[in-house]
XYZ file of C-alpha atoms in Angstrom:
95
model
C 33.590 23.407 22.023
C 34.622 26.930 20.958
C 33.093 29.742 23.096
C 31.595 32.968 21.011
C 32.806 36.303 22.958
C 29.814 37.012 25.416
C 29.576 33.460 25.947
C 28.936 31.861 29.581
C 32.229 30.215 31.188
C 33.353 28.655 34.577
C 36.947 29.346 35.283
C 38.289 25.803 37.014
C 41.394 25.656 39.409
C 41.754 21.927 40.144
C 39.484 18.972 40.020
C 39.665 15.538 40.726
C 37.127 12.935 41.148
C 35.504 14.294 44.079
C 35.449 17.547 43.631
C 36.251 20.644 41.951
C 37.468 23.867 42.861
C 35.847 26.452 40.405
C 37.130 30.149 40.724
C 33.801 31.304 39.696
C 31.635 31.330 36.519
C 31.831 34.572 34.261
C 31.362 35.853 30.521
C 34.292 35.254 28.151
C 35.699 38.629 26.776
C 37.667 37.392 23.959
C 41.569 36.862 23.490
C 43.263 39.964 24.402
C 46.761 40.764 25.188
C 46.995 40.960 29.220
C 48.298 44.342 31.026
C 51.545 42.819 32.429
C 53.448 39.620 33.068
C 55.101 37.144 29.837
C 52.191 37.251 27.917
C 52.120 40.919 27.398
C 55.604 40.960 26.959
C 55.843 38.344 24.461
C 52.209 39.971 22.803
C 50.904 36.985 22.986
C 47.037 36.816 23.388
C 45.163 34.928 26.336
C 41.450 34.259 26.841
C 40.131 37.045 29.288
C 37.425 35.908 31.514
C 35.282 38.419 33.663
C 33.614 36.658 37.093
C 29.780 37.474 37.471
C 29.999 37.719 41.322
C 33.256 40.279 41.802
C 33.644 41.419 37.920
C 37.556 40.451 38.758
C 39.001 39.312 35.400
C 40.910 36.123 35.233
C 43.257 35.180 32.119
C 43.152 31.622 30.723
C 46.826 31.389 31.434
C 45.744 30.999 35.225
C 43.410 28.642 34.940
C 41.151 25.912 33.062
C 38.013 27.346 31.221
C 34.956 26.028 29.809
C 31.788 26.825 29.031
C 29.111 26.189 31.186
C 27.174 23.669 29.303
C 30.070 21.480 28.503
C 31.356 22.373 32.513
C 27.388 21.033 34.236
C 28.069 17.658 32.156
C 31.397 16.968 32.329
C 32.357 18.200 35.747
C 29.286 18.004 37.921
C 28.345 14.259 37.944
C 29.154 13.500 41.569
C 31.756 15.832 42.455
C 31.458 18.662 45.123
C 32.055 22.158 43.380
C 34.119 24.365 45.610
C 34.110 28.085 45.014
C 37.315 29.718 45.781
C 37.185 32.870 43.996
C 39.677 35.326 42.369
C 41.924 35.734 45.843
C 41.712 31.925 46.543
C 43.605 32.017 43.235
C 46.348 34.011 43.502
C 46.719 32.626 47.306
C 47.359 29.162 45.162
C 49.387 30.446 42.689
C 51.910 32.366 44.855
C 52.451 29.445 46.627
């Protein structure tokens, strides 16, 4: 399902079939070339995602993103959502 720019997303870290560990849910910005890191120095575009509760932005290279209709009926059906925000993240990632 593609997502219009201004559309409703949840940026996902991990799931399995218990639970799932969201980052938070957001707007989708559009595909935009990030600030720094391989994708900005290869131009390449990635989705940029903006959380509602922080306004951090998080690029679809670091996660799994959805929108939030196709996220409540695919991902919710018996599964404890986790919320470990934009630092939670990058603690994972640096690991």
């Amino acid at each position: 399902m593609k997502v219009a720019v201004g559309g409703r997303v949840v940026a996902v870290l991990d799931s399995d079939d218990k639970k799932v560990e969201i980052i938070g849910r957001g707007v989708y910005l559009g595909d935009v070339i990030p600030p720094s890191g391989q994708y900005k120095s290869m131009g390449l575009p990635s989705p940029k995602i903006m959380i509602d509760d922080t306004r951090d932005i998080v690029w679809g290279y670091e996660c799994m993103w959805m929108c939030e209709q196709r996220f409540e009926s695919r991902y919710l059906k018996e599964r404890e959502v986790i919320v470990v925000g934009v630092e939670g993240m990058k603690a994972r990632l640096s690991q």
